[in-house]
Coordinates of C-alpha atoms in Angstrom, one line a residue:
M1 CA 4.7 8.9 -15.9
K2 CA 1.9 9.9 -18.3
N3 CA 0.7 6.8 -20.2
I4 CA 0.5 3.4 -18.5
L5 CA -0.6 0.1 -20.1
V6 CA -1.6 -2.7 -17.7
I7 CA -2.4 -6.2 -18.9
N8 CA -4.5 -8.6 -16.8
F9 CA -6.3 -11.5 -18.5
G10 CA -9.0 -13.2 -16.4
G11 CA -12.5 -13.1 -15.1
I12 CA -14.2 -10.2 -13.4
G13 CA -13.1 -11.4 -10.0
D14 CA -9.5 -11.2 -11.1
E15 CA -10.0 -7.7 -12.4
I16 CA -11.5 -6.6 -9.0
L17 CA -8.6 -8.1 -7.2
F18 CA -6.3 -6.2 -9.5
L19 CA -7.9 -2.9 -8.6
P20 CA -5.6 -2.0 -5.7
T21 CA -2.6 -2.1 -8.0
L22 CA -4.3 0.4 -10.4
I23 CA -5.5 2.6 -7.5
S24 CA -1.9 2.9 -6.2
L25 CA -0.6 3.7 -9.6
K26 CA -3.2 6.5 -10.0
K27 CA -2.3 7.9 -6.6
A28 CA 1.4 7.8 -7.5
F29 CA 0.8 9.4 -10.9
P30 CA -2.5 11.3 -10.6
E31 CA -2.1 12.9 -14.1
S32 CA -1.5 9.6 -15.8
K33 CA -3.7 7.8 -18.2
I34 CA -4.2 4.2 -17.3
T35 CA -5.2 1.7 -20.0
L36 CA -6.2 -1.8 -18.9
C37 CA -5.9 -4.6 -21.4
L38 CA -8.3 -7.4 -20.5
E39 CA -10.7 -10.0 -21.8
P40 CA -14.1 -8.8 -23.3
R41 CA -16.0 -10.8 -20.6
S42 CA -14.5 -8.6 -17.9
K43 CA -15.0 -5.1 -19.4
G44 CA -17.6 -4.3 -16.7
I45 CA -14.8 -3.6 -14.3
K46 CA -14.6 0.0 -15.8
D47 CA -18.1 0.7 -14.3
L48 CA -16.8 -0.1 -10.8
T49 CA -14.0 2.4 -10.6
N50 CA -12.8 5.9 -11.8
T51 CA -9.2 4.7 -11.9
I52 CA -9.3 3.2 -15.4
D53 CA -9.2 5.7 -18.3
D54 CA -9.4 3.3 -21.2
L55 CA -9.8 -0.4 -22.1
I56 CA -8.2 -2.6 -24.8
L57 CA -10.3 -5.8 -25.2
I58 CA -8.3 -8.9 -26.2
N59 CA -9.4 -12.5 -26.2
P60 CA -6.3 -14.6 -25.7
K61 CA -8.2 -17.9 -25.4
G62 CA -10.4 -17.9 -28.5
K63 CA -9.8 -19.5 -31.9
N64 CA -8.2 -16.3 -33.2
K65 CA -5.9 -15.9 -30.2
Y66 CA -2.8 -15.2 -32.4
I67 CA -4.6 -12.5 -34.3
E68 CA -5.8 -11.1 -31.0
M69 CA -2.2 -11.0 -29.6
L70 CA -1.0 -9.2 -32.8
K71 CA -3.8 -6.7 -32.2
L72 CA -2.5 -6.1 -28.7
L73 CA 1.1 -5.6 -30.0
F74 CA -0.1 -3.1 -32.6
K75 CA -2.1 -1.1 -30.0
A76 CA 0.8 -1.3 -27.5
R77 CA 3.5 -0.2 -30.0
F78 CA 1.5 2.7 -31.4
G79 CA -0.1 3.8 -28.1
K80 CA 2.9 5.8 -26.9
F81 CA 3.0 4.1 -23.6
D82 CA 5.7 5.0 -21.0
L83 CA 5.2 1.9 -18.9
V84 CA 3.7 -1.6 -19.3
I85 CA 2.8 -4.0 -16.4
S86 CA 1.6 -7.5 -16.9
A87 CA 0.0 -9.8 -14.3
G88 CA 0.5 -12.9 -16.3
G89 CA 2.6 -15.8 -15.1
N90 CA 3.3 -17.4 -18.5
K91 CA 6.9 -17.6 -19.5
L92 CA 6.1 -16.0 -22.9
I93 CA 4.8 -12.8 -21.2
S94 CA 8.3 -11.2 -21.0
I95 CA 8.7 -11.7 -24.8
L96 CA 5.3 -10.1 -25.4
L97 CA 6.2 -7.1 -23.3
F98 CA 9.6 -6.8 -25.0
L99 CA 7.9 -6.8 -28.4
T100 CA 5.7 -3.9 -27.4
G101 CA 8.7 -1.6 -27.6
I102 CA 7.6 0.1 -24.4
K103 CA 10.6 1.4 -22.5
E104 CA 9.6 0.4 -18.9
R105 CA 8.4 -3.2 -18.6
Y106 CA 7.3 -4.9 -15.4
G107 CA 6.2 -8.5 -14.9
Y108 CA 6.7 -11.6 -12.9
N109 CA 10.0 -13.5 -12.8
T110 CA 9.5 -16.6 -14.9
G111 CA 13.2 -17.4 -15.5
K112 CA 16.4 -16.0 -17.0
L113 CA 14.6 -14.7 -20.1
S114 CA 12.3 -12.5 -18.1
E115 CA 15.2 -11.2 -16.1
K116 CA 16.9 -10.1 -19.4
L117 CA 13.8 -8.7 -21.2
L118 CA 12.0 -6.9 -18.4
T119 CA 13.0 -3.7 -16.6
K120 CA 12.0 -5.6 -13.4
A121 CA 11.2 -9.3 -13.0
V122 CA 9.2 -9.4 -9.8
P123 CA 9.2 -12.6 -7.7
L124 CA 5.8 -14.3 -7.9
N125 CA 4.4 -15.1 -4.4
K126 CA 1.1 -16.9 -4.8
Q127 CA 0.9 -17.7 -1.0
Q128 CA -0.9 -14.5 -0.1
Y129 CA -4.1 -12.5 -0.8
A130 CA -4.3 -12.2 -4.6
S131 CA -4.5 -8.4 -4.4
L132 CA -1.2 -8.3 -2.6
M133 CA 0.3 -10.7 -5.1
Y134 CA -0.7 -8.3 -7.9
H135 CA 0.5 -5.3 -6.0
D136 CA 4.0 -6.7 -5.7
L137 CA 4.4 -5.8 -9.4
I138 CA 4.6 -2.1 -8.6
R139 CA 6.5 -2.1 -5.3
D140 CA 9.6 -0.8 -7.1
I141 CA 7.5 1.9 -8.8
T142 CA 5.8 3.4 -5.8
D143 CA 5.7 3.2 -2.0
I144 CA 2.0 3.8 -2.0
R145 CA 0.1 0.6 -0.9
T146 CA -3.5 -0.3 -1.4
D147 CA -4.3 -3.6 0.1
V148 CA -8.0 -4.1 -0.6
P149 CA -10.2 -3.4 -3.7
E150 CA -12.1 -0.1 -3.6
I151 CA -15.3 0.3 -5.6
T152 CA -16.2 3.9 -6.6
L153 CA -19.9 4.6 -5.6
E154 CA -22.0 6.6 -3.2
K155 CA -23.4 4.5 -0.4
G156 CA -27.0 5.0 0.7
E157 CA -28.9 4.1 3.8
K158 CA -29.1 0.4 4.7
V159 CA -32.3 -1.6 5.0
P160 CA -32.6 -2.4 8.7
N161 CA -32.1 -6.0 9.8
S162 CA -31.4 -7.1 6.2
V163 CA -29.4 -9.8 4.5
L164 CA -28.7 -10.1 0.7
I165 CA -28.2 -13.6 -0.7
H166 CA -26.3 -14.2 -4.0
P167 CA -26.0 -18.0 -4.3
G168 CA -24.5 -18.3 -7.8
V169 CA -21.1 -19.0 -9.4
S170 CA -20.0 -18.4 -12.9
K171 CA -21.3 -20.8 -15.6
L172 CA -17.7 -21.2 -16.8
S173 CA -16.6 -22.7 -13.4
V174 CA -19.5 -25.2 -13.5
Q175 CA -18.7 -26.2 -17.0
K176 CA -15.1 -26.9 -15.9
N177 CA -16.3 -29.0 -13.0
M178 CA -15.2 -26.4 -10.4
I179 CA -18.0 -26.9 -7.8
K180 CA -17.6 -24.0 -5.3
T181 CA -20.9 -23.6 -3.5
I182 CA -23.6 -25.4 -1.6
T183 CA -26.8 -26.9 -3.1
P184 CA -30.0 -24.8 -3.7
E185 CA -31.7 -26.8 -1.0
I186 CA -29.1 -25.8 1.6
W187 CA -29.4 -22.1 0.4
A188 CA -33.1 -22.3 0.8
D189 CA -32.8 -23.8 4.4
V190 CA -30.4 -21.0 5.3
I191 CA -32.9 -18.4 4.0
K192 CA -35.8 -20.1 6.0
I193 CA -33.7 -20.0 9.2
L194 CA -32.9 -16.3 8.7
L195 CA -36.5 -15.5 8.0
D196 CA -37.6 -17.4 11.2
N197 CA -35.2 -15.1 13.1
G198 CA -36.9 -12.0 11.7
K199 CA -34.4 -11.0 9.0
H200 CA -35.4 -9.2 5.9
I201 CA -34.0 -11.4 3.1
T202 CA -33.5 -10.5 -0.6
L203 CA -32.4 -13.0 -3.2
T204 CA -30.5 -11.9 -6.2
G205 CA -28.3 -13.3 -9.0
G206 CA -27.1 -12.9 -12.6
P207 CA -27.9 -14.6 -15.8
D208 CA -25.7 -17.6 -15.0
D209 CA -27.6 -18.2 -11.8
K210 CA -31.2 -18.8 -13.1
E211 CA -31.2 -22.6 -12.4
V212 CA -30.1 -22.3 -8.8
V213 CA -32.3 -19.3 -8.2
D214 CA -35.4 -21.0 -9.7
K215 CA -34.8 -24.0 -7.4
I216 CA -34.5 -21.8 -4.3
L217 CA -37.7 -19.9 -5.3
S218 CA -39.6 -23.1 -5.7
I219 CA -38.9 -23.8 -2.0
I220 CA -39.2 -20.3 -0.5
E221 CA -42.0 -18.5 -2.4
P222 CA -44.8 -20.9 -1.4
L223 CA -44.1 -19.8 2.2
N224 CA -45.4 -16.3 1.4
N225 CA -43.2 -14.7 3.9
P226 CA -43.5 -10.9 3.7
N227 CA -39.8 -10.5 4.7
F228 CA -38.6 -12.3 1.6
E229 CA -38.0 -10.5 -1.7
N230 CA -37.0 -11.9 -5.0
Y231 CA -34.7 -9.4 -6.8
Y232 CA -33.4 -11.8 -9.4
G233 CA -32.8 -10.3 -12.8
K234 CA -33.2 -6.7 -11.7
T235 CA -29.5 -5.9 -11.6
K236 CA -28.4 -5.1 -15.2
N237 CA -24.7 -4.7 -14.6
L238 CA -21.9 -4.9 -12.0
M239 CA -22.6 -1.4 -10.7
D240 CA -26.2 -2.2 -10.1
L241 CA -25.1 -5.2 -8.1
A242 CA -22.6 -3.1 -6.1
K243 CA -25.3 -0.5 -5.3
L244 CA -27.7 -3.2 -4.2
I245 CA -25.1 -4.8 -1.9
T246 CA -24.5 -1.5 -0.1
K247 CA -28.1 -1.3 0.9
Y248 CA -27.9 -4.4 3.1
E249 CA -26.4 -4.9 6.5
K250 CA -25.0 -8.3 5.5
F251 CA -24.2 -10.0 2.2
V252 CA -23.9 -13.8 1.8
C253 CA -22.5 -15.3 -1.4
S254 CA -20.4 -18.0 -2.9
D255 CA -16.7 -17.9 -3.8
S256 CA -17.3 -15.9 -7.0
A257 CA -17.0 -12.4 -8.4
P258 CA -19.9 -10.9 -6.2
L259 CA -17.7 -11.8 -3.2
H260 CA -15.1 -9.3 -4.4
I261 CA -17.7 -6.7 -5.1
G262 CA -18.9 -7.1 -1.5
V263 CA -15.4 -6.6 -0.2
G264 CA -14.9 -3.6 -2.5
T265 CA -18.0 -1.9 -1.0
R266 CA -16.9 -2.7 2.6
T267 CA -20.2 -4.5 3.2
R268 CA -20.2 -7.1 6.0
T269 CA -19.7 -10.2 3.7
Y270 CA -19.9 -13.9 4.3
A271 CA -18.7 -16.3 1.6
I272 CA -19.0 -20.0 1.2
F273 CA -15.6 -21.7 0.7
G274 CA -15.0 -25.3 -0.2
S275 CA -12.0 -26.4 -2.3
T276 CA -10.4 -23.0 -2.8
D277 CA -8.1 -21.2 -0.4
D278 CA -9.9 -18.3 1.3
K279 CA -6.6 -16.8 2.4
K280 CA -5.7 -16.1 -1.2
L281 CA -9.2 -14.7 -2.1
I282 CA -10.3 -12.5 0.8
P283 CA -8.3 -10.0 2.9
Q284 CA -7.6 -10.4 6.5
A285 CA -10.3 -7.9 7.5
D286 CA -13.1 -7.9 10.1
F287 CA -15.8 -7.1 7.5
V288 CA -15.4 -10.4 5.6
T289 CA -15.8 -14.0 6.8
A290 CA -15.0 -17.3 5.1
L291 CA -17.6 -19.9 5.9
K292 CA -15.9 -23.4 5.8
T293 CA -16.7 -26.9 7.0
N294 CA -14.7 -29.0 9.4
D295 CA -14.3 -31.9 7.0
D296 CA -10.7 -32.8 7.9
C297 CA -9.8 -33.2 4.2
P298 CA -6.0 -33.8 4.2
I299 CA -5.4 -31.8 1.0
K300 CA -7.9 -28.9 1.5
P301 CA -7.8 -26.4 -0.1
C302 CA -7.1 -28.4 -3.2
L303 CA -8.4 -26.5 -6.2
W304 CA -5.5 -25.0 -8.1
D305 CA -2.9 -26.3 -5.6
H306 CA -3.5 -30.0 -6.1
R307 CA -6.1 -30.4 -8.9
Q308 CA -7.8 -28.4 -11.6
T309 CA -11.3 -29.7 -10.9
T310 CA -13.2 -30.5 -7.7
C311 CA -13.4 -34.1 -6.4
E312 CA -16.5 -36.2 -6.4
K313 CA -16.8 -36.4 -2.6
L314 CA -17.2 -32.6 -2.1
S315 CA -16.9 -33.2 1.6
C316 CA -15.7 -29.6 1.9
L317 CA -19.2 -28.4 0.8
K318 CA -21.3 -30.6 3.1
F319 CA -22.5 -27.6 5.2
K320 CA -25.3 -27.6 7.7
A321 CA -27.7 -24.8 7.0
E322 CA -27.9 -24.1 10.8
D323 CA -24.1 -23.6 11.0
I324 CA -24.2 -21.0 8.2
A325 CA -27.2 -19.2 9.6
D326 CA -25.7 -19.2 13.1
E327 CA -22.6 -17.5 11.8
I328 CA -24.6 -14.8 10.0
L329 CA -26.8 -14.2 13.0
K330 CA -23.9 -13.6 15.4

C-alpha cells in the first residue's frame, strides 16, 4: 500500500481523535504516503504529527460546496491513490468514494448502497470513545491498534507544582448555542482556590477565548499574586499550545480541542463536561479525568444524543468552584 487518501471533515478536535487511525495505518505501511482531506479550519493538525504527508483542503459546508466536492473528486481521481477511507456517516459518502475511482474503498455502513459500492462497509458504533469508533474503519486492513491520540513533540521539564488553565471553547459552538463550560466567574474562583493552595497557575487561550479570558483577568490580576501568570495570546499555533501543556504538571480545560491535545501529550488532564458524553470524548485512562456535576438530569448527556443545542437550565454546568479545585488538588 503506497498511496492512501483519508477523508475526515470536522473541527480540530475531530482530527486529533482521528490520529490513532492514521498512526496505525503508518505503522502497518511505513513506506506509504498518507494524504488527509479535511476542512481548512483544521489544517493545523499537520503540525501535531509526523504521520500525515500531505493535505487536501476542502470546505464541504460553504456556499461553493458543490465546487469543493468536484475539486475533491478531481484530486482523488488523478492522485493515483491505492486506498481511500472516509470517516463520514452521510449516506452519500459511498457514492463519493465510488466516483473517486480508487480501487480499495472503506467507509461506514449506511445501507445497502454502501454495501455495494464500498470494498468494506464498516458498522458504525457511536457508543464508544470516538478514536476507537474511527479506528473501526481499518480493522480489516491491519491488526495494529492505536487507542489514544499521540502528538509528536519532545517533552521538556515540568514547572513544579503547576497548573495550566485553558477555559475556552470554540466560537462556532457558542454561536450554535452549544454551551459546554462554566462561567468566567467560576473559572476565576477555581484559580483563586488553587493559588491559595500554593499552586503556580498559568492562564492561556486562543483568539476565540478573549472575552472569557478578559473577564477572568479582571478578577484575578488585581490580586497581584506572584504565582499567577497570564499567557493569553502567546501561543501562535497548535504546536505552541501542545508544548506549553507539556510544561505543566496538570492541565484544566473545557470540552474542546485543547482537551484532546492534553490527552495527546499524556499530560494529567481535567476537563469540564456538561451536556456532552465524556465516555465518547476521552479515553479510559488514568491521566485524564472528566469533571461532572451531580445534577440528576434524566437525559444527561443530551447534546447530540437528544438535542442539537444545550437547554436553558444548564443544570449540568452548575459547578461549585470548590469541587473542581478539590479534584485537581487530590
